[in-house]
Coordinates of C-alpha atoms and ligand atoms in Angstrom, one line a residue:
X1 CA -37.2 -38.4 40.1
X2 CA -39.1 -36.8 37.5
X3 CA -38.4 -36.8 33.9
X4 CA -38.1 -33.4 32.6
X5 CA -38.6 -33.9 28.7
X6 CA -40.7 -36.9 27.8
X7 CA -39.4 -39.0 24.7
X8 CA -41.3 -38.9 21.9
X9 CA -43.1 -42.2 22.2
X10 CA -44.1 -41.4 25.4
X11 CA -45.6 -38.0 24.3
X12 CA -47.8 -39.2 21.0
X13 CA -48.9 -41.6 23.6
X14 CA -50.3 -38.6 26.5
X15 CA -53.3 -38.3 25.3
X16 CA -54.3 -42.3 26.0
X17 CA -53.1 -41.5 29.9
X18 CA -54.9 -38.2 30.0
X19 CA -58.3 -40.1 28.9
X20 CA -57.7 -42.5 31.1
X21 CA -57.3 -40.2 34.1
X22 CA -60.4 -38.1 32.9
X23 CA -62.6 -41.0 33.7
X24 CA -61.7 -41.3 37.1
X25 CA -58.3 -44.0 36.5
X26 CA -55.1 -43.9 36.8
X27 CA -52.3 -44.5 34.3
X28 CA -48.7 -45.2 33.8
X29 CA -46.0 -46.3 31.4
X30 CA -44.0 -49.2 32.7
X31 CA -41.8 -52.0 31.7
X32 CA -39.0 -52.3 29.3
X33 CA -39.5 -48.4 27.3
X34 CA -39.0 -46.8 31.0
X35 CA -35.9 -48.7 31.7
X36 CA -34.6 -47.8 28.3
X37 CA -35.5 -44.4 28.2
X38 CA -33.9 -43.5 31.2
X39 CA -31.0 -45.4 30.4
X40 CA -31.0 -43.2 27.4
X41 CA -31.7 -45.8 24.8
X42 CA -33.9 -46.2 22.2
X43 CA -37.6 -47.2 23.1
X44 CA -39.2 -49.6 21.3
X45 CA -42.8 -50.7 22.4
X46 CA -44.9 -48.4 24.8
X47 CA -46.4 -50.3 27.4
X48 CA -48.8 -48.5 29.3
X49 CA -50.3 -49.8 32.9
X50 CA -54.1 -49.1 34.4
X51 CA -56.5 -48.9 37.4
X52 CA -59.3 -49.3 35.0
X53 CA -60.7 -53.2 34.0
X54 CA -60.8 -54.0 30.5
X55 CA -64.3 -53.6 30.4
X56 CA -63.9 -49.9 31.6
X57 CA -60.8 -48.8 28.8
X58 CA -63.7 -50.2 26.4
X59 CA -66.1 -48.0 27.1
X60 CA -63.8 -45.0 27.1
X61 CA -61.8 -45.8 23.6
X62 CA -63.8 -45.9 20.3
X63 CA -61.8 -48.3 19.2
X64 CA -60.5 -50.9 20.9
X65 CA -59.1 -54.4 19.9
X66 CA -59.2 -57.4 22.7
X67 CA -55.7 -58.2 22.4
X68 CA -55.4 -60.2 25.8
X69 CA -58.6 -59.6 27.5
X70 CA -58.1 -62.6 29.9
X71 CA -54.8 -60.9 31.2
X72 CA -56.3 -57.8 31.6
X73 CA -54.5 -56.4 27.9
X74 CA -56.6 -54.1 25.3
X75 CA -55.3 -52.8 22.1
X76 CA -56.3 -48.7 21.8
X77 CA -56.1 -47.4 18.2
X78 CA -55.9 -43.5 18.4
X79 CA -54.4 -41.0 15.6
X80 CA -53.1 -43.7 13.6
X81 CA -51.2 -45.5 16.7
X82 CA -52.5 -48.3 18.5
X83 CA -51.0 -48.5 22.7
X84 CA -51.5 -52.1 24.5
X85 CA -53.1 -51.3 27.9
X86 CA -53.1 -53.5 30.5
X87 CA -55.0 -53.5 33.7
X88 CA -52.9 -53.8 37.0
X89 CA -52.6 -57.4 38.5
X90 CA -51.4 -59.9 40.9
X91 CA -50.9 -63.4 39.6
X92 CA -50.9 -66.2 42.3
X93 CA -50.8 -69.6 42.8
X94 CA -47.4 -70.9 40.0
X95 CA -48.1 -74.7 40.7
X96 CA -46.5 -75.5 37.5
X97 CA -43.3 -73.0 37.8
X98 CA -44.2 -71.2 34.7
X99 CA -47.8 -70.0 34.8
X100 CA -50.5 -68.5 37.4
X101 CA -52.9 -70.0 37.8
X102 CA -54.7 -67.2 38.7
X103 CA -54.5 -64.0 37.6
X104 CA -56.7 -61.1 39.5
X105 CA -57.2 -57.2 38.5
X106 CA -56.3 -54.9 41.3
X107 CA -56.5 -51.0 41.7
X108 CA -52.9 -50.8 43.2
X109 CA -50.2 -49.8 40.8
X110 CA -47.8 -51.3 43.8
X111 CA -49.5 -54.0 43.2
X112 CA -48.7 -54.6 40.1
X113 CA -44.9 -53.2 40.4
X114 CA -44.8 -56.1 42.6
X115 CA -45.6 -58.9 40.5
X116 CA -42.5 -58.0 37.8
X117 CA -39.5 -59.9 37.5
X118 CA -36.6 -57.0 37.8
X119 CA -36.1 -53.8 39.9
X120 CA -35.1 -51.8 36.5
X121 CA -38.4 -53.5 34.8
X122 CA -40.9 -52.4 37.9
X123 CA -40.4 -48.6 36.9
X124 CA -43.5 -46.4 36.1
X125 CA -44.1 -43.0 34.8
X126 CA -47.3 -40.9 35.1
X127 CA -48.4 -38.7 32.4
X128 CA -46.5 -35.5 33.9
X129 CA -42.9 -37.6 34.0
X130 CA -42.8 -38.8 37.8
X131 CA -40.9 -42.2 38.0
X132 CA -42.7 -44.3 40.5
X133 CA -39.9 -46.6 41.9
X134 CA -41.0 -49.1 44.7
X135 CA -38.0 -51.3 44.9
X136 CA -35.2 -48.9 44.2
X137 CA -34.9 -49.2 40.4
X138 CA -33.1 -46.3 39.9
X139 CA -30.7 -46.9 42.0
X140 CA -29.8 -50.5 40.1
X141 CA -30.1 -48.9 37.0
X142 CA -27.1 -46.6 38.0
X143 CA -25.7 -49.7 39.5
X144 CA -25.9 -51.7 36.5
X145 CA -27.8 -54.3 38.5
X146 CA -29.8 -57.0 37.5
X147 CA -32.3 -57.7 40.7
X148 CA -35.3 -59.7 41.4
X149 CA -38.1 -58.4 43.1
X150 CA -38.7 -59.4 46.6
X151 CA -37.6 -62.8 46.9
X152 CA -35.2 -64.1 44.1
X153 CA -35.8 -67.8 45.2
X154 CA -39.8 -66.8 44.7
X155 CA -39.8 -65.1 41.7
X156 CA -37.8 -68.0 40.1
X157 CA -40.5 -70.6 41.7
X158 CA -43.4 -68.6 40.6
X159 CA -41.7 -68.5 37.1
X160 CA -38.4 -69.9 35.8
X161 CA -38.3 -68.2 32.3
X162 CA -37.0 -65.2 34.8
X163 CA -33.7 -67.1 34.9
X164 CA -33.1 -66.9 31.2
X165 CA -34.4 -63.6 31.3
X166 CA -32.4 -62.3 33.7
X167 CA -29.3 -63.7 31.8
X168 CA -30.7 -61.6 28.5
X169 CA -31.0 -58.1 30.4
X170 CA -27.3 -58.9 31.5
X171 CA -25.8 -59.1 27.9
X172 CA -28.6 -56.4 26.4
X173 CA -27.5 -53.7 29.3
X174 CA -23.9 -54.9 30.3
X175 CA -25.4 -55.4 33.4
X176 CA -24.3 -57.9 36.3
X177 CA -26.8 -60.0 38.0
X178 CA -26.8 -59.0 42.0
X179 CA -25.2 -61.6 44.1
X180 CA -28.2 -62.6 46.2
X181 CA -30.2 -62.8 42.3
X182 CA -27.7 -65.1 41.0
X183 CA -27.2 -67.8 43.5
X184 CA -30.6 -68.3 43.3
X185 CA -30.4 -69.0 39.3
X186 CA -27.5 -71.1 40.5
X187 CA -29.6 -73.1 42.8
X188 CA -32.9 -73.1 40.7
X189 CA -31.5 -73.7 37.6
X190 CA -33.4 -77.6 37.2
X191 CA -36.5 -75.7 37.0
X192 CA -35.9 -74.5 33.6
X193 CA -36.6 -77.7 32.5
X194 CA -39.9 -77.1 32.8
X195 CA -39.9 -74.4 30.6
X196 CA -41.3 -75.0 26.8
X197 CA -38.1 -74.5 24.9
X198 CA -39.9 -71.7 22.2
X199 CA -39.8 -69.3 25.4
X200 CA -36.2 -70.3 26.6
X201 CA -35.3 -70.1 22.8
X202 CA -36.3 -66.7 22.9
X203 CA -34.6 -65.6 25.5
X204 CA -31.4 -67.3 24.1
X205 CA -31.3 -65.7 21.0
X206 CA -32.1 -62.5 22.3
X207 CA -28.9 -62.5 24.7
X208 CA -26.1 -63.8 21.6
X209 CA -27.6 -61.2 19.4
X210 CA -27.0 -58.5 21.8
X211 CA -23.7 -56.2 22.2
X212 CA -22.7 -57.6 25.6
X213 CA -24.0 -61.0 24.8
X214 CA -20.2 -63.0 26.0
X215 CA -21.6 -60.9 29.8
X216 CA -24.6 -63.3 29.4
X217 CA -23.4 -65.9 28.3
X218 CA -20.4 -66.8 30.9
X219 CA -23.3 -66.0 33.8
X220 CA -25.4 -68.7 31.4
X221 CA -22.9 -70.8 31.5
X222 CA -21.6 -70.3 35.5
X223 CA -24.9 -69.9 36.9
X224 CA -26.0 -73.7 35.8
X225 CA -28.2 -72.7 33.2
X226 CA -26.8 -74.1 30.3
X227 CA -27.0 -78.0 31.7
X228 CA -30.5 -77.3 31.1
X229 CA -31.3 -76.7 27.8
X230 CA -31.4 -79.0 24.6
X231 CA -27.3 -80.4 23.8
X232 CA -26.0 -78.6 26.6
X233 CA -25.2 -81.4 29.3
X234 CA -21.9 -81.3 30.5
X235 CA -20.5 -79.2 27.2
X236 CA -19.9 -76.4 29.3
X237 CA -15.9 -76.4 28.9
X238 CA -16.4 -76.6 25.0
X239 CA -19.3 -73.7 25.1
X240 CA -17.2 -71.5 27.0
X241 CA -14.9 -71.8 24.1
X242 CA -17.1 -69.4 22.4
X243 CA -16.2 -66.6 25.1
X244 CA -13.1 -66.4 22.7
X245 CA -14.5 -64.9 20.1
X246 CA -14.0 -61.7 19.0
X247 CA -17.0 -58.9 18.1
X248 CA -20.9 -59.8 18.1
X249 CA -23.2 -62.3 15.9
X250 CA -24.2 -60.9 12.6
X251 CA -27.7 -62.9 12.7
X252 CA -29.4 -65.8 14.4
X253 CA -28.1 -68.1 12.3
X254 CA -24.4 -67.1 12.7
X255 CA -25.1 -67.6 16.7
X256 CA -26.5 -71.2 16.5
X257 CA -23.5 -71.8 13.8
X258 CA -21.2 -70.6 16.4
X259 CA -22.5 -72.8 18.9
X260 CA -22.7 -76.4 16.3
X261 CA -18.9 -75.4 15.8
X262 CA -18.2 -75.1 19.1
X263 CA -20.1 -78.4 19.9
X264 CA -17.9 -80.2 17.1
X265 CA -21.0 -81.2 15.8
X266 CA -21.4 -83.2 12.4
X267 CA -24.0 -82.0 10.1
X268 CA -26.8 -84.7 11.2
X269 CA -25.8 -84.1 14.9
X270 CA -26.6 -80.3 14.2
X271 CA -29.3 -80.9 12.5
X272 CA -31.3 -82.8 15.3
X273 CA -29.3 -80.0 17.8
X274 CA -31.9 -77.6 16.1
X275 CA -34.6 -79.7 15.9
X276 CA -34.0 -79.6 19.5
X277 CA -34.1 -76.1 19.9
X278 CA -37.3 -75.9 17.8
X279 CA -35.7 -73.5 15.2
X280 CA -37.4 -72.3 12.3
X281 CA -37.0 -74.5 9.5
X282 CA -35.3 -71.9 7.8
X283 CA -32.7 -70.8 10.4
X284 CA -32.1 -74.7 10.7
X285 CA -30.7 -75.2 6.7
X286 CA -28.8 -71.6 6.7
X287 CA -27.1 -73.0 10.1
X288 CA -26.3 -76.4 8.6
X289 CA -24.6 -75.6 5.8
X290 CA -23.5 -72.5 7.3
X291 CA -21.2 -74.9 9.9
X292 CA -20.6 -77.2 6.9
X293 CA -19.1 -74.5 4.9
X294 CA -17.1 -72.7 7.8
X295 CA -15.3 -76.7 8.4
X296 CA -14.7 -76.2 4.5
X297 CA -12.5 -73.4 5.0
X298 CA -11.3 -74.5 8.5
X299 CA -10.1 -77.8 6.3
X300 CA -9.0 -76.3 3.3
X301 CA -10.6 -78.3 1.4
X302 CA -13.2 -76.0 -0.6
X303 CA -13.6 -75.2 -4.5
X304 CA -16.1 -73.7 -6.4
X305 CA -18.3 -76.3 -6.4
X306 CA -18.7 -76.8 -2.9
X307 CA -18.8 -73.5 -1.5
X308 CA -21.7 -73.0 -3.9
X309 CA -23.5 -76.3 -3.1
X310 CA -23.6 -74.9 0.7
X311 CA -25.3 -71.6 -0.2
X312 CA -23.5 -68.3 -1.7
X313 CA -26.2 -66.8 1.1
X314 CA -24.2 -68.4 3.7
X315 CA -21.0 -66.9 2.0
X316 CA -20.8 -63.6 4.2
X317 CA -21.8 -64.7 7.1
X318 CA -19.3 -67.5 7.7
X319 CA -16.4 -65.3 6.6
X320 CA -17.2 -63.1 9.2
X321 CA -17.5 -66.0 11.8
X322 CA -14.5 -67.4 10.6
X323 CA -12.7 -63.9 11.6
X324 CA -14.9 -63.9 14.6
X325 CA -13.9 -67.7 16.2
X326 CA -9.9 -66.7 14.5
X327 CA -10.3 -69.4 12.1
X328 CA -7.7 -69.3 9.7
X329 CA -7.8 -69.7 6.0
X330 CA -6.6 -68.0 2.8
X331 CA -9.2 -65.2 2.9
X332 CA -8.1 -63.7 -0.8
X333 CA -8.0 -67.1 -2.4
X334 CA -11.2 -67.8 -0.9
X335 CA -12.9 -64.5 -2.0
X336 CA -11.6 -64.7 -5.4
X337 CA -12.7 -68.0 -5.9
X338 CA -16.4 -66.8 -4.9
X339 CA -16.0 -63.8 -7.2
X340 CA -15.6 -66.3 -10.0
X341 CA -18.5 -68.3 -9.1
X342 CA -21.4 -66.6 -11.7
X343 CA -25.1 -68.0 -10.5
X344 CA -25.9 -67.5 -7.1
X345 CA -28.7 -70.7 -8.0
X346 CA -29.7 -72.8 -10.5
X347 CA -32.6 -69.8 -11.5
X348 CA -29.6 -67.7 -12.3
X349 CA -29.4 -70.1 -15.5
X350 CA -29.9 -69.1 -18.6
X351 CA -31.4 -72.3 -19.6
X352 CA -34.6 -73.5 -18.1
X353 CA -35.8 -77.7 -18.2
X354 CA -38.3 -77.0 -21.0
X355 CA -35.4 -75.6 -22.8
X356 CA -33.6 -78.6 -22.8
X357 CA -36.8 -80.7 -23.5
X358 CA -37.0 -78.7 -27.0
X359 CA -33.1 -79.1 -27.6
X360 CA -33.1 -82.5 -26.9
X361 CA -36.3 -83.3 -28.1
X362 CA -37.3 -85.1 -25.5
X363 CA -40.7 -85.3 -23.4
X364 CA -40.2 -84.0 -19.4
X365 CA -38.5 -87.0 -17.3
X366 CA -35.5 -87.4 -14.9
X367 CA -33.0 -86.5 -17.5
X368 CA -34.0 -83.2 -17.5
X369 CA -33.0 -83.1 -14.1
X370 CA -29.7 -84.9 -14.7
X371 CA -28.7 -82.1 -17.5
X372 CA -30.0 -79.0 -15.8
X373 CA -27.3 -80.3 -12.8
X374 CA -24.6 -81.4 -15.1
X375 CA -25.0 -77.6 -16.5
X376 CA -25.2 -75.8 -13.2
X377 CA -21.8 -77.4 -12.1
X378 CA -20.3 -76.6 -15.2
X379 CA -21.3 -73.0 -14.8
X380 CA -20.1 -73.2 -11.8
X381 CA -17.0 -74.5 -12.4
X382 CA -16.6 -71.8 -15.2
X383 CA -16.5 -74.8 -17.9
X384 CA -19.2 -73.1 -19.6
X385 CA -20.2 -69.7 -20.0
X386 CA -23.9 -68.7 -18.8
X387 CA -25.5 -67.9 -21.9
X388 CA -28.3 -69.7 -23.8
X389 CA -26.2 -70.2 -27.0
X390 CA -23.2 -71.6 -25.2
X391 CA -25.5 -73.6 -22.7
X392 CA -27.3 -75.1 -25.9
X393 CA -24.1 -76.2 -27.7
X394 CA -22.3 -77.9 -23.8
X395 CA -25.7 -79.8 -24.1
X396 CA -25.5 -80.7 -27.0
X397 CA -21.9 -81.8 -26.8
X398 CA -22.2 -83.6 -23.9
X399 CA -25.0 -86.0 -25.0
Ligands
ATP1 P1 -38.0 -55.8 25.9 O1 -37.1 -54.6 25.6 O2 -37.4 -57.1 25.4 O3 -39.4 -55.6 25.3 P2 -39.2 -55.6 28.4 O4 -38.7 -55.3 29.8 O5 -40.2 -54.7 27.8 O6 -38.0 -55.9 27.4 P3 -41.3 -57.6 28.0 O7 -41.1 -59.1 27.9 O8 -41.8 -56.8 26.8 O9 -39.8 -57.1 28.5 O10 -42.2 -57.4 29.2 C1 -42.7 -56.1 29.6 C2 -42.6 -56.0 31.2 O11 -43.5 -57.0 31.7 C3 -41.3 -56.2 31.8 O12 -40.5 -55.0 31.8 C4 -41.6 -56.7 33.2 O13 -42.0 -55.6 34.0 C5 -42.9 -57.5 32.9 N1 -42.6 -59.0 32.7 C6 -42.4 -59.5 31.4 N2 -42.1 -60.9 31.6 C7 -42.2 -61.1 32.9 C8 -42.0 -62.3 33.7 N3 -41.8 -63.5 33.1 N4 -42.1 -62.2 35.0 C9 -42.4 -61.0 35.6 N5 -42.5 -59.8 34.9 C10 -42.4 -59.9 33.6
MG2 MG1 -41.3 -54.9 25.9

């Protein structure tokens, strides 16, 4: 197959392969952009493949950055773009299920096709559009197959972040895994275990955030996966609850939120859930009182003061879970009660703590804290307008 009209990316990024070729190398793009262009979405990062040894890319680009020189990986900065290079390589020798031990450069772009997880990720293109397909990556592509190079039982040895990754191309493309591919996640599914949870995190995140992502996560769920990962021991009945719901995850946090719900979680048991997972700290509080303020409407038993407490941020995205997992609740009595709330946070006040020191003439001290709260609820509540006069006199009056 040759590709008649390169994408644009591919183009700016010629003249790095027509360099390389001028001094004696070869070069290709491969990886995730090729699979994407020819599926005919969009590309994000280039990825371009070499004959030539870091060393040798250095000496033919001005200027170079050593992004991952150990792995063979340079940075090229030319006409305001910078392309990753990475010399071809074989990696042997997986004691550990999750990392070479030895990586070695090699002058065969087979060689290198070789080593990648998936048929439609072991794609290359030279520089005139000619797709070099060694394990019948097209033909998968048009398939909408999900297959391991060589050996699925191997691959999965040699590294068993494929597993997850294999279950994240399946709910990115809408692809299905090939039968042979998926018995062996189904059989080698312990080894993820030795996988650091940041990388399966990943992978995880990327699959609920996609379109397809309910594809990917029933095969997570089927192929054994899920019994190893943080929470997810024998909760596969109550995950696949989630396979219910209706349309795709706004964000990160509305996925995790989804999942605490699904786990009937209580907020501490969530809590250490995504300490588990190694969240962001941040993800971790908008998830928390994200699930705390979707059982608010689930139970009814919300007003003004509460929905606030849990984050007006939150606000949007747990309605549109709510609609998502066919939670019911009054959605217009809910809405209008948000429209009356006036301060998204207590620095939407118009009244700050060394206001209130100079109205009550008093020095800085734990009652300033005690007022400035009394005041927000108020506002809140719509007791008290927001405005420094009316704020003043409610303090005042409230002494
Ligand atoms: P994305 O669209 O998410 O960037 P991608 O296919 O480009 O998808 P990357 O993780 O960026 O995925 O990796 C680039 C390429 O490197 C892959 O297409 C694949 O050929 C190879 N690769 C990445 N991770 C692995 C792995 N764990 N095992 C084998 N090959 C891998
Ligand atoms: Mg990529």
């Amino acid at each position: 197959m040759q590709i008649k009209q390169l994408p644009e990316d591919f183009k700016q990024a010629l003249p790095v392969l027509e360099e390389i070729e001028q001094a004696g190398f070869e070069a290709y793009f491969v990886g995730g952009s090729v699979r994407d262009h020819i599926l005919g979405l969009p590309i994000h990062d280039v990825d371009i493949a070499t004959s030539a040894y870091p060393e040798e890319i250095k000496k033919i680009f001005k200027r170079t950055i050593d992004t991952g020189i150990q792995h063979g990986t340079v940075t090229v900065l030319l006409n305001d773009a910078s392309y990753e290079i990475t010399t071809f390589r074989t990696e042997s020798g997986y004691q550990d299920y999750r990392r070479p031990d030895k990586v070695t450069f090699v002058r065969s772009l087979a060689d290198d096709l070789k080593r990648r997880d998936f048929t439609i990720n072991a794609l290359a293109v030279d520089l005139n559009g000619n797709v070099i397909d060694k394990f019948d990556g097209l033909k998968d592509l048009d398939k909408k197959i999900i297959r391991a190079v060589g050996q699925a039982e191997a691959r999965f040895h040699e590294d068993a972040l494929r597993m997850m990754r294999a279950v994240r191309f399946q709910a990115q493309l809408n692809f299905q895994i090939e039968a042979q591919t998926a018995q062996a996640v189904a059989d080698n599914a312990p080894l993820l275990s030795k996988i650091a949870i940041e990388r399966i995190r990943e992978e995880f995140v990327k699959l609920l955030l996609s379109q397809s992502w309910k594809t990917g996560f029933a095969d997570f769920l089927k192929l054994n996966l899920s019994e190893y990962c943080p929470g997810f021991k024998d909760q596969r009945v109550e995950l696949s609850e989630l396979l219910n719901a209706e349309g795709t995850f706004v964000d990160e946090d509305a996925a995790w939120t989804a999942i605490g719900y699904a786990l009937n979680m209580n907020h501490p048991e969530f809590n250490r859930f995504l300490r588990d997972w190694k969240v962001s700290n941040k993800v971790r509080e908008a998830s928390v009182n994200s699930l705390d303020m979707l059982h608010l409407f689930e139970n009814q038993d919300y007003d003004l003061w509460n929905i606030y407490k849990f984050g007006l941020d939150n606000f949007e995205r747990v309605l549109q879970l709510c609609q998502m997992l066919q939670i019911e609740f009054d959605y217009v009595d809910l809405k209008q009660k948000v429209e009356q709330i006036s301060i998204k946070n207590s620095h939407d006040l118009a009244i700050t703590g060394k206001d209130i020191c100079e109205i009550l003439g008093v020095k800085p001290g734990p009652i300033i804290g005690k007022s400035m709260s009394q005041i927000e609820r108020a506002v809140v509540e719509g007791n008290v307008y927001n405005n420094f006069d009316e704020l003043r006199h409610y303090l005042l009056s409230n002494q």
